[in-house]
JSON list of C-alpha atoms in Angstrom, two decimals:
[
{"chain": "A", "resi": 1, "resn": "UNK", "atom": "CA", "xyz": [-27.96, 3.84, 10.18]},
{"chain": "A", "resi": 2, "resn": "UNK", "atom": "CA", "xyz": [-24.56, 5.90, 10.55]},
{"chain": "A", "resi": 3, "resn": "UNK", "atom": "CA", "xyz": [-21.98, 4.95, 7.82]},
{"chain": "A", "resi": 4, "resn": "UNK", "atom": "CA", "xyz": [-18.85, 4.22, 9.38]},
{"chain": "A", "resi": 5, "resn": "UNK", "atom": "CA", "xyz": [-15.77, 6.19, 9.21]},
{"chain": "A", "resi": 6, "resn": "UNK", "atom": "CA", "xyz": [-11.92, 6.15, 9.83]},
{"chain": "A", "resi": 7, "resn": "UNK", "atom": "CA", "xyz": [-9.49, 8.53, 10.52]},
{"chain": "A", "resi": 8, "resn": "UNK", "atom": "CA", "xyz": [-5.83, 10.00, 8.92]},
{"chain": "A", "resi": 9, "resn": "UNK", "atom": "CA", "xyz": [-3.73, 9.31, 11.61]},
{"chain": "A", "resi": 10, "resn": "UNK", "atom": "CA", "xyz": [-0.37, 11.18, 11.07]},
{"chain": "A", "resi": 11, "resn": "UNK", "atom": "CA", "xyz": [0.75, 14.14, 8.48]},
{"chain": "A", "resi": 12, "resn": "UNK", "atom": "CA", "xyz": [-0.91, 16.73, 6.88]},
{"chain": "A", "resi": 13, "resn": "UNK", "atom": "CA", "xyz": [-4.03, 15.83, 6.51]},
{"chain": "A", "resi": 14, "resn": "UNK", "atom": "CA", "xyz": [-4.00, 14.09, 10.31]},
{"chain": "A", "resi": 15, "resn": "UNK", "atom": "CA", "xyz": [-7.74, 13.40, 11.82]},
{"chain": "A", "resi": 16, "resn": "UNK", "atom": "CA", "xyz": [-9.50, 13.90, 8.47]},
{"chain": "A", "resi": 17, "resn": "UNK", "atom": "CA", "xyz": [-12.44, 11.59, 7.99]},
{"chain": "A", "resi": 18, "resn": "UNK", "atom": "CA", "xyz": [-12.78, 8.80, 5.37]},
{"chain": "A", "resi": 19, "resn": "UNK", "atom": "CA", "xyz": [-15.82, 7.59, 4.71]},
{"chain": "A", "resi": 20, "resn": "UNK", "atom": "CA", "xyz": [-16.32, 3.77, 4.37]},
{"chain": "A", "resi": 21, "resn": "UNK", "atom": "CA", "xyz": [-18.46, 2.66, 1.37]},
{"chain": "A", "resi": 22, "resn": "UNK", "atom": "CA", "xyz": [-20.27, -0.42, 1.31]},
{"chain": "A", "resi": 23, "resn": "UNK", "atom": "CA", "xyz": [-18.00, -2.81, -1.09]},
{"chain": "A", "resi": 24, "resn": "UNK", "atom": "CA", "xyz": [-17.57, -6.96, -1.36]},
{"chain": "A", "resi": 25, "resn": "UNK", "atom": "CA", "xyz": [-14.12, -7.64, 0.45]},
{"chain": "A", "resi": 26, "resn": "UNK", "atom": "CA", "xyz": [-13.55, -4.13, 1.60]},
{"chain": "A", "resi": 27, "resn": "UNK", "atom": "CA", "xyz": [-11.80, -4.17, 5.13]},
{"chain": "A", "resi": 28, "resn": "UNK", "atom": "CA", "xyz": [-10.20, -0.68, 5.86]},
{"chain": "A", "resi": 29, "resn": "UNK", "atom": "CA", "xyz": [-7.02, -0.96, 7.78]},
{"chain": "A", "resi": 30, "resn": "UNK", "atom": "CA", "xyz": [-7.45, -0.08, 11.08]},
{"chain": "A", "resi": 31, "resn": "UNK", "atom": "CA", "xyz": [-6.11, 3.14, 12.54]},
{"chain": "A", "resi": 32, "resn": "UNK", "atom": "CA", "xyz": [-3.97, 0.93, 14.68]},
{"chain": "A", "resi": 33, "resn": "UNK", "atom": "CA", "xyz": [-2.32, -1.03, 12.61]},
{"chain": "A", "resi": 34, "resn": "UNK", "atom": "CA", "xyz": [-2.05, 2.19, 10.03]},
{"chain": "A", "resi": 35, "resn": "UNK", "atom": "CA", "xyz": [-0.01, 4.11, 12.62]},
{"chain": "A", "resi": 36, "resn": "UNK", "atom": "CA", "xyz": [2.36, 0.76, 13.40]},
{"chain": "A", "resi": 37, "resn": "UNK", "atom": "CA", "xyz": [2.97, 0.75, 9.74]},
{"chain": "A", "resi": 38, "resn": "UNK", "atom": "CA", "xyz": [3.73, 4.57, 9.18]},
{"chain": "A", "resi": 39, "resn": "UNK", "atom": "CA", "xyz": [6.32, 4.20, 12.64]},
{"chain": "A", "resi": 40, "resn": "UNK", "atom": "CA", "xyz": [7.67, 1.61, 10.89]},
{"chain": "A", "resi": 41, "resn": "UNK", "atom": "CA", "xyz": [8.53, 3.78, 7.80]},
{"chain": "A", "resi": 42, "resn": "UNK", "atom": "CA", "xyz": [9.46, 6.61, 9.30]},
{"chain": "A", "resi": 43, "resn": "UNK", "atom": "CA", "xyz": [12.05, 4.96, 11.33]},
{"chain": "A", "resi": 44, "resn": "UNK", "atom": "CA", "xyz": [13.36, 2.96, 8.05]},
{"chain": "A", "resi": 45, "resn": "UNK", "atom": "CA", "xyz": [12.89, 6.31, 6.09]},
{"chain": "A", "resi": 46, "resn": "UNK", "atom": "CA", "xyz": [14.52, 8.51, 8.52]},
{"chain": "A", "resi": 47, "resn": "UNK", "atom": "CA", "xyz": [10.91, 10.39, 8.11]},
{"chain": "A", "resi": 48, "resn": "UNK", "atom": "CA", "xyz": [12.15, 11.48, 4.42]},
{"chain": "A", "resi": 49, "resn": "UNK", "atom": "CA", "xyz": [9.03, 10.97, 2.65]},
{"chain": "A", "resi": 50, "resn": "UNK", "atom": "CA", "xyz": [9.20, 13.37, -0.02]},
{"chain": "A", "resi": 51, "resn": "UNK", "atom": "CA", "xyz": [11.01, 11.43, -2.86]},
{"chain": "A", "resi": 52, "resn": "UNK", "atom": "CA", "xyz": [9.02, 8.31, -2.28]},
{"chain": "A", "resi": 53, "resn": "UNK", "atom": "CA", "xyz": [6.99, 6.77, -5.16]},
{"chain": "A", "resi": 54, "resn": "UNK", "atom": "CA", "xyz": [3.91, 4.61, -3.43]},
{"chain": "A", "resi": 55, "resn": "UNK", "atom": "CA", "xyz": [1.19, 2.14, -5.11]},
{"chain": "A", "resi": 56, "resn": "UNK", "atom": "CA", "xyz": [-1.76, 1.63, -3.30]},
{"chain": "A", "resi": 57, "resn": "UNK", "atom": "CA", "xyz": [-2.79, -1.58, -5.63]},
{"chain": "A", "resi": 58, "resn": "UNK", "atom": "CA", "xyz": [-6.07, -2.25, -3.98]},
{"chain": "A", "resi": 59, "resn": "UNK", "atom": "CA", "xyz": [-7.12, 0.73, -2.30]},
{"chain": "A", "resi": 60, "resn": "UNK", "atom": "CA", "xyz": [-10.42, 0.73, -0.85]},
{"chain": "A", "resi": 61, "resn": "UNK", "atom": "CA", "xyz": [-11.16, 3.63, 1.18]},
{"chain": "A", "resi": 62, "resn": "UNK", "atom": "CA", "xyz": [-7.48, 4.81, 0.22]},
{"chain": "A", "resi": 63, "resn": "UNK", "atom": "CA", "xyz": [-6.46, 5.04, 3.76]},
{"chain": "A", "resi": 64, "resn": "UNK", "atom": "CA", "xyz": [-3.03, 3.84, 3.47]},
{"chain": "A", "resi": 65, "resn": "UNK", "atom": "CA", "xyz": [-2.23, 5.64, 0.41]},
{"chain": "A", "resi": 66, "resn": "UNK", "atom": "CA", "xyz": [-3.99, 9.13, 1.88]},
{"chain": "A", "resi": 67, "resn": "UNK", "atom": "CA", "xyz": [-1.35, 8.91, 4.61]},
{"chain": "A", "resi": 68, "resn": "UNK", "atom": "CA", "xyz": [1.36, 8.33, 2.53]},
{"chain": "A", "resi": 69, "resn": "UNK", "atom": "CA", "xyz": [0.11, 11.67, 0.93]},
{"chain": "A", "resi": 70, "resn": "UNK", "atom": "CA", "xyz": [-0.34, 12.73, 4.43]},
{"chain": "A", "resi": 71, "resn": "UNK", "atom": "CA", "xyz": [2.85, 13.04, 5.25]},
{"chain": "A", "resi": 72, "resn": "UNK", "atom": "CA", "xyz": [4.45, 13.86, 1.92]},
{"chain": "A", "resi": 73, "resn": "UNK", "atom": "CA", "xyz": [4.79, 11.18, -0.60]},
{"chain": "A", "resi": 74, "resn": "UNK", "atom": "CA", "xyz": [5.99, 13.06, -3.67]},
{"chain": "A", "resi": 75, "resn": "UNK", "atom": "CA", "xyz": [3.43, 10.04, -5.85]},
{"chain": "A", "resi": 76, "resn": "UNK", "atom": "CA", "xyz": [1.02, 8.24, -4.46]},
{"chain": "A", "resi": 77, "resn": "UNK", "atom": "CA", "xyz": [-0.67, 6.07, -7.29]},
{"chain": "A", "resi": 78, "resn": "UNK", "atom": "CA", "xyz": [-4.22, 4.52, -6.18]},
{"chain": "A", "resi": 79, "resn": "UNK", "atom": "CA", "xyz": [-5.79, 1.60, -8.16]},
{"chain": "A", "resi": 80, "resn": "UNK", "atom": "CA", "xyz": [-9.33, 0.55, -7.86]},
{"chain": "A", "resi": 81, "resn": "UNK", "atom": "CA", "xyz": [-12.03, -1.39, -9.52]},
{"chain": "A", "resi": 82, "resn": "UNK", "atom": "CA", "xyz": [-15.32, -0.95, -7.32]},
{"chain": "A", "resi": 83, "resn": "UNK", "atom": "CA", "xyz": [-17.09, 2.03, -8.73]},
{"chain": "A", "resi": 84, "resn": "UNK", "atom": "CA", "xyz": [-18.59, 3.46, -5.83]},
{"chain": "A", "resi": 85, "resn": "UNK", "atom": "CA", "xyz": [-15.18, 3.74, -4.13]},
{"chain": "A", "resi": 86, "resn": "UNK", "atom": "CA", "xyz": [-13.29, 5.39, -6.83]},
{"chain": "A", "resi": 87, "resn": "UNK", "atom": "CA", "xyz": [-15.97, 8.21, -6.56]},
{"chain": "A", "resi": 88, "resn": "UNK", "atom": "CA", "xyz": [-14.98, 8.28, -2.94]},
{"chain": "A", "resi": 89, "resn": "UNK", "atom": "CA", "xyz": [-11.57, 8.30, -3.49]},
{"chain": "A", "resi": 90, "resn": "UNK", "atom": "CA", "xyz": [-11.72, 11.29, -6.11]},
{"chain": "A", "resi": 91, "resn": "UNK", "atom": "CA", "xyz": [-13.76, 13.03, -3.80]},
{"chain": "A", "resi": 92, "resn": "UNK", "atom": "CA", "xyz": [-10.96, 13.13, -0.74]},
{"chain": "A", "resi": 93, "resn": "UNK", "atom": "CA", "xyz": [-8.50, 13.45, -3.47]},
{"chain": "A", "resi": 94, "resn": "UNK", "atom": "CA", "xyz": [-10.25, 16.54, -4.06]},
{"chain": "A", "resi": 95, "resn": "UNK", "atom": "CA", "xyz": [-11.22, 17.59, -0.78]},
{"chain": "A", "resi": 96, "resn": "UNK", "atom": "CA", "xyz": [-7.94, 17.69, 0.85]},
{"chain": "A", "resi": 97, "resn": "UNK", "atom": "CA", "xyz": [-6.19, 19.18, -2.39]},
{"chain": "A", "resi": 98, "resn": "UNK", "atom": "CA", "xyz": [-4.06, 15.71, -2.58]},
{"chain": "A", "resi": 99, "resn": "UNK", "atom": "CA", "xyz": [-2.30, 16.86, -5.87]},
{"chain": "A", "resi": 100, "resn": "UNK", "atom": "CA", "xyz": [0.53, 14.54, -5.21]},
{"chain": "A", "resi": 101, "resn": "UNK", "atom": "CA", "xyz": [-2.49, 11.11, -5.39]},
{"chain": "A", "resi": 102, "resn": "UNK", "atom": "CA", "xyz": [-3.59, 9.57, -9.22]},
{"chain": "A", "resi": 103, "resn": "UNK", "atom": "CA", "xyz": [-6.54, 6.96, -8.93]},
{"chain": "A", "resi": 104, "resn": "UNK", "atom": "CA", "xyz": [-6.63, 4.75, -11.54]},
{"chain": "A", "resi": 105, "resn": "UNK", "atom": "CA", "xyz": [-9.66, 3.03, -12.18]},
{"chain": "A", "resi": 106, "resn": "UNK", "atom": "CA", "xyz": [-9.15, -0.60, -12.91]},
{"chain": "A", "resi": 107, "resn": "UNK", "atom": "CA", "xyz": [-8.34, -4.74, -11.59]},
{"chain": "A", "resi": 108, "resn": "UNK", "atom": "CA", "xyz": [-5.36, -4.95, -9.61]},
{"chain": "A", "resi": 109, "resn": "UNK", "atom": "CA", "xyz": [-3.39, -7.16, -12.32]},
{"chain": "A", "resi": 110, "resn": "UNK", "atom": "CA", "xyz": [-4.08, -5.37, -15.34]},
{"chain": "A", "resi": 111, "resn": "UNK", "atom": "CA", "xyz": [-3.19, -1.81, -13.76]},
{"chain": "A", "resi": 112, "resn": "UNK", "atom": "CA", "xyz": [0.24, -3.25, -12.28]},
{"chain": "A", "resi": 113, "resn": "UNK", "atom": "CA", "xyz": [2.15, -4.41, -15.60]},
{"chain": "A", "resi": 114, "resn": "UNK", "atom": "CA", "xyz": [0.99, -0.41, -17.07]},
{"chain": "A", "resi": 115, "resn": "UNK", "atom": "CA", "xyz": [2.13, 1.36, -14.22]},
{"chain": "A", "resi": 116, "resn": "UNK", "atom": "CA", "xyz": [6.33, -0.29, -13.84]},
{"chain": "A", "resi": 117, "resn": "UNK", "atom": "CA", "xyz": [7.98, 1.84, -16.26]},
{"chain": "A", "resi": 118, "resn": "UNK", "atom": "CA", "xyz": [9.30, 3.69, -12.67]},
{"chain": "A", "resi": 119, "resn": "UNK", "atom": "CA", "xyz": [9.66, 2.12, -10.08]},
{"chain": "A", "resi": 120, "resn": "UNK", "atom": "CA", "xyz": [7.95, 2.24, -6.90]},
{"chain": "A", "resi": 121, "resn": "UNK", "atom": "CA", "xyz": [9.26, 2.50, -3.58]},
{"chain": "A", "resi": 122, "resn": "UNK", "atom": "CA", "xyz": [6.46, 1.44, -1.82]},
{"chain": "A", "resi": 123, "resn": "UNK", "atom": "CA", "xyz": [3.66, -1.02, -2.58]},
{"chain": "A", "resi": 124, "resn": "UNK", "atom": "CA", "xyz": [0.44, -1.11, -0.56]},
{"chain": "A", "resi": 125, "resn": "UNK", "atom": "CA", "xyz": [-1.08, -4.80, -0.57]},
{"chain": "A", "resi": 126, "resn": "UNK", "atom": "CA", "xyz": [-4.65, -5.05, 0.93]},
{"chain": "A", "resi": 127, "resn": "UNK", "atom": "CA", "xyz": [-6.29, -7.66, -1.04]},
{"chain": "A", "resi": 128, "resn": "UNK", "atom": "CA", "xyz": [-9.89, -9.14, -0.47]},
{"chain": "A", "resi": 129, "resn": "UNK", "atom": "CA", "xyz": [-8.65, -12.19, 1.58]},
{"chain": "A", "resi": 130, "resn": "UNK", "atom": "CA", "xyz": [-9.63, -15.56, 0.60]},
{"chain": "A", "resi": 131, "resn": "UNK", "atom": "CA", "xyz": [-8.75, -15.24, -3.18]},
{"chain": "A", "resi": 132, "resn": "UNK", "atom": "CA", "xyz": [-5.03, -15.83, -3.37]},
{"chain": "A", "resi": 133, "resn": "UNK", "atom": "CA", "xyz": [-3.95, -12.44, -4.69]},
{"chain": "A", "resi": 134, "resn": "UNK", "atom": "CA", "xyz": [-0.40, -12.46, -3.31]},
{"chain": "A", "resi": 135, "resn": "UNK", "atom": "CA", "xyz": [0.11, -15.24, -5.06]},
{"chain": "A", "resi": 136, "resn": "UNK", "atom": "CA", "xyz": [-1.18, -14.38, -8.53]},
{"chain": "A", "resi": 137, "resn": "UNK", "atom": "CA", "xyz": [1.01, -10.99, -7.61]},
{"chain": "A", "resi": 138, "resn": "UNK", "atom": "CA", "xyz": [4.37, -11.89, -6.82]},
{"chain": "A", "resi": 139, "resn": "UNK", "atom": "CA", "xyz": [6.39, -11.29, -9.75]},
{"chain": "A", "resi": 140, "resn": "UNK", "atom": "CA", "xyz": [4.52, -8.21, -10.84]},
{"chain": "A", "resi": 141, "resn": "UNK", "atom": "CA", "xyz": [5.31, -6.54, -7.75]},
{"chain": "A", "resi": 142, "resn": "UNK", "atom": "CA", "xyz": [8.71, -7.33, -7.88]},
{"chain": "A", "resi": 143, "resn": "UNK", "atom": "CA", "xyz": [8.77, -5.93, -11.36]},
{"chain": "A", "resi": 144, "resn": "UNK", "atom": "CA", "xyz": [7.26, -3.23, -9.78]},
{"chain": "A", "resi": 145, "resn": "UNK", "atom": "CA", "xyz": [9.20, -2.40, -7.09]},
{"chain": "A", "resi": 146, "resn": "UNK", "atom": "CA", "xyz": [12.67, -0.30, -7.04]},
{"chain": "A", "resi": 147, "resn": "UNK", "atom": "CA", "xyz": [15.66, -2.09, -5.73]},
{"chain": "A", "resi": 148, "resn": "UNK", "atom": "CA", "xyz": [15.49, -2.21, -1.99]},
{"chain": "A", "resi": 149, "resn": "UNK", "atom": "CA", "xyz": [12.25, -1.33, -2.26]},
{"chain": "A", "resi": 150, "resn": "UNK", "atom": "CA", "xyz": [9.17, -2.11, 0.35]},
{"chain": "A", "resi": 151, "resn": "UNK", "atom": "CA", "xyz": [6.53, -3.81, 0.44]},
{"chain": "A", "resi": 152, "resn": "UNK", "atom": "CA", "xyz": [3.09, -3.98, 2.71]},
{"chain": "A", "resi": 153, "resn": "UNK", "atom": "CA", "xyz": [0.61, -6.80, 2.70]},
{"chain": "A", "resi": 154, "resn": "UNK", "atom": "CA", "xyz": [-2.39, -7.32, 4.93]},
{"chain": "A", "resi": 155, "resn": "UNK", "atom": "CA", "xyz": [-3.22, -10.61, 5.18]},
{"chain": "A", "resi": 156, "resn": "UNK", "atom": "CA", "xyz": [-5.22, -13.48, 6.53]},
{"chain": "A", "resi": 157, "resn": "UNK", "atom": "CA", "xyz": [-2.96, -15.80, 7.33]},
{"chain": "A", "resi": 158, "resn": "UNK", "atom": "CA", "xyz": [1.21, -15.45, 7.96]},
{"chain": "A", "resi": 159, "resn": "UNK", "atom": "CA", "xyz": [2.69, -14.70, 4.76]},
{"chain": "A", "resi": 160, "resn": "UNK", "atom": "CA", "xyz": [5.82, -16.75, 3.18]},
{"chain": "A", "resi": 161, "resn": "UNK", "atom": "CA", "xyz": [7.16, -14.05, 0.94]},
{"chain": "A", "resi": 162, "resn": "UNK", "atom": "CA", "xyz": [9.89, -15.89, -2.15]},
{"chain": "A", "resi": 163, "resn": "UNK", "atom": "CA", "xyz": [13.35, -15.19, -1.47]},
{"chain": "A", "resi": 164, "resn": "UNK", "atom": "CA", "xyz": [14.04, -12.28, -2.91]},
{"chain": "A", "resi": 165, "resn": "UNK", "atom": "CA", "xyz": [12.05, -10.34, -0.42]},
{"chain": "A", "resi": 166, "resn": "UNK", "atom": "CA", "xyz": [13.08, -9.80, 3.09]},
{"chain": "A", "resi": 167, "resn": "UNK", "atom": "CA", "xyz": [10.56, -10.10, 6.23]},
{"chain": "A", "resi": 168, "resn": "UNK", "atom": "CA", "xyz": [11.40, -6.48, 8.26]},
{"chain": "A", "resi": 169, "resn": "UNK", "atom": "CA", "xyz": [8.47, -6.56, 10.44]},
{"chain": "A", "resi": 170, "resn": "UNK", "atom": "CA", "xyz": [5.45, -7.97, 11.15]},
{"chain": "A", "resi": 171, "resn": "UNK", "atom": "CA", "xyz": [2.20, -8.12, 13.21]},
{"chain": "A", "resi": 172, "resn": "UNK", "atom": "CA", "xyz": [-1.14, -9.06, 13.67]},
{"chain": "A", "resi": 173, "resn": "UNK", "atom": "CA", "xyz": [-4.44, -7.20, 14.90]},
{"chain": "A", "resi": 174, "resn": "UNK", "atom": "CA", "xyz": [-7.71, -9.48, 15.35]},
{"chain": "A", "resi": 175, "resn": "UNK", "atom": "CA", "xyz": [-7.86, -11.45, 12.50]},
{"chain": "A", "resi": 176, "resn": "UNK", "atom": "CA", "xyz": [-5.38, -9.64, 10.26]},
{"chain": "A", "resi": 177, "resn": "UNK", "atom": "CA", "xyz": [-1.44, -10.25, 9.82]},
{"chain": "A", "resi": 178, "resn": "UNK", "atom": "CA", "xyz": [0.39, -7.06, 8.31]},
{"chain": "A", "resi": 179, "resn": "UNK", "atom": "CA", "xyz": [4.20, -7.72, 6.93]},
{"chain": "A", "resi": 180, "resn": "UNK", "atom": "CA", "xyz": [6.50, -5.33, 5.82]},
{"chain": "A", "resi": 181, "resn": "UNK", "atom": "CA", "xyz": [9.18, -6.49, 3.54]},
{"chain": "A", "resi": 182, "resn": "UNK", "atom": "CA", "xyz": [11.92, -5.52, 1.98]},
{"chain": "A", "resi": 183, "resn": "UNK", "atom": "CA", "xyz": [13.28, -6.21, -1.95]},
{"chain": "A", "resi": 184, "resn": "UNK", "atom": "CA", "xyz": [16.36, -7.19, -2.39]},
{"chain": "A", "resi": 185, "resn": "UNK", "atom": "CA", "xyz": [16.71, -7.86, -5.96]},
{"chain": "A", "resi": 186, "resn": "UNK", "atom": "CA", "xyz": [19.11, -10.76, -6.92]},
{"chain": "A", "resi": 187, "resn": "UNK", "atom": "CA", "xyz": [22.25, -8.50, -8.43]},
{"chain": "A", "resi": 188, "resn": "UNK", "atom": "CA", "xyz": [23.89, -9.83, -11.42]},
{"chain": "A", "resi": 189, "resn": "UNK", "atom": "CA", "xyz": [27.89, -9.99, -10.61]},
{"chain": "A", "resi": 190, "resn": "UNK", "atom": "CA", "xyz": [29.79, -7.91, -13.27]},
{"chain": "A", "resi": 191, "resn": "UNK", "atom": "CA", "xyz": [32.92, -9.55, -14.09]},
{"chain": "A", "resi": 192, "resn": "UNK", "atom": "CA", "xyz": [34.41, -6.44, -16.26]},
{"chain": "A", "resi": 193, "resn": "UNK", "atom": "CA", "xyz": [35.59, -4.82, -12.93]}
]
């Protein structure tokens, strides 16, 4: 039986293989949707990716955190809990020389509140579906996330995001809705000025 395998789509490391491992509620992104989302940044970005801070908070095969590397991500921070994945993901890390990716190895919830002392400015959200993660996430992302700063989620249903996060884009692929949305921190009105 062949083991399936995706593609890097864009950057540096563009057309490099990543294996798929065999894992309860793993569903790699397609390259598809991948490449709508990385369009999407670069145009919002002006295709600066070099100061950019990412969490990839349930990472998988670490496809959309290897193309944030991909093309340039100055921190790309990977969290996982299935053991047979991490060992996939440290051995691309290592493969492609990825000095600028950290995989943590851990659950999704602890890992978040130890990783907000800086901000990021990008969070990766590709849950298992069917388990409510978004919802048990919200505020920790926010925490999480610089002001202004984005936020992907894969989905399988339309996502109502709370109001301080702003709907930029959005699509859907077979069975899967992908948002991207935007942080806009409530600012607290200084009345010293």
């Amino acid at each position: 039986m062949k083991k399936h395998v995706i593609r890097i789509v864009g950057g540096d490391y563009r057309r490099t293989p990543i294996p798929v491992v065999d894992g309860l509620g793993l569903r790699p992104t397609p390259d598809r949707v991948r490449e709508t989302l990385y369009n999407w940044l670069q145009h919002l970005w002006g295709g600066n990716f070099a100061d950019k801070r990412v969490l990839d908070l349930f990472a998988g095969t670490g496809a959309l955190g290897f193309e944030a590397a991909s093309r340039g991500a100055a921190h790309v921070q990977m969290v996982e809990n299935n053991p047979q994945a991490i060992a996939a993901l440290r051995a691309l890390r290592t493969k492609l020389g990825a000095n600028s990716v950290r995989i943590h190895a851990g659950e999704a919830q602890m890992v978040i509140d130890r990783l907000n002392a800086t901000p990021f400015d990008l969070i990766l959200l590709d849950p298992p579906f069917g388990q409510g993660w978004l919802d048990k996430l919200w505020s920790q992302i926010a925490d999480a996330l610089a002001p202004q700063g984005l936020l992907y989620v894969e989905s399988e249903a339309p996502v109502f995001p709370p109001p301080e996060f702003e709907t930029l884009r959005q699509g859907k692929a077979g069975n899967v809705h992908f948002h991207l949305l935007q942080f806009a921190a409530l600012q607290k009105i200084d009345n010293n000025r």
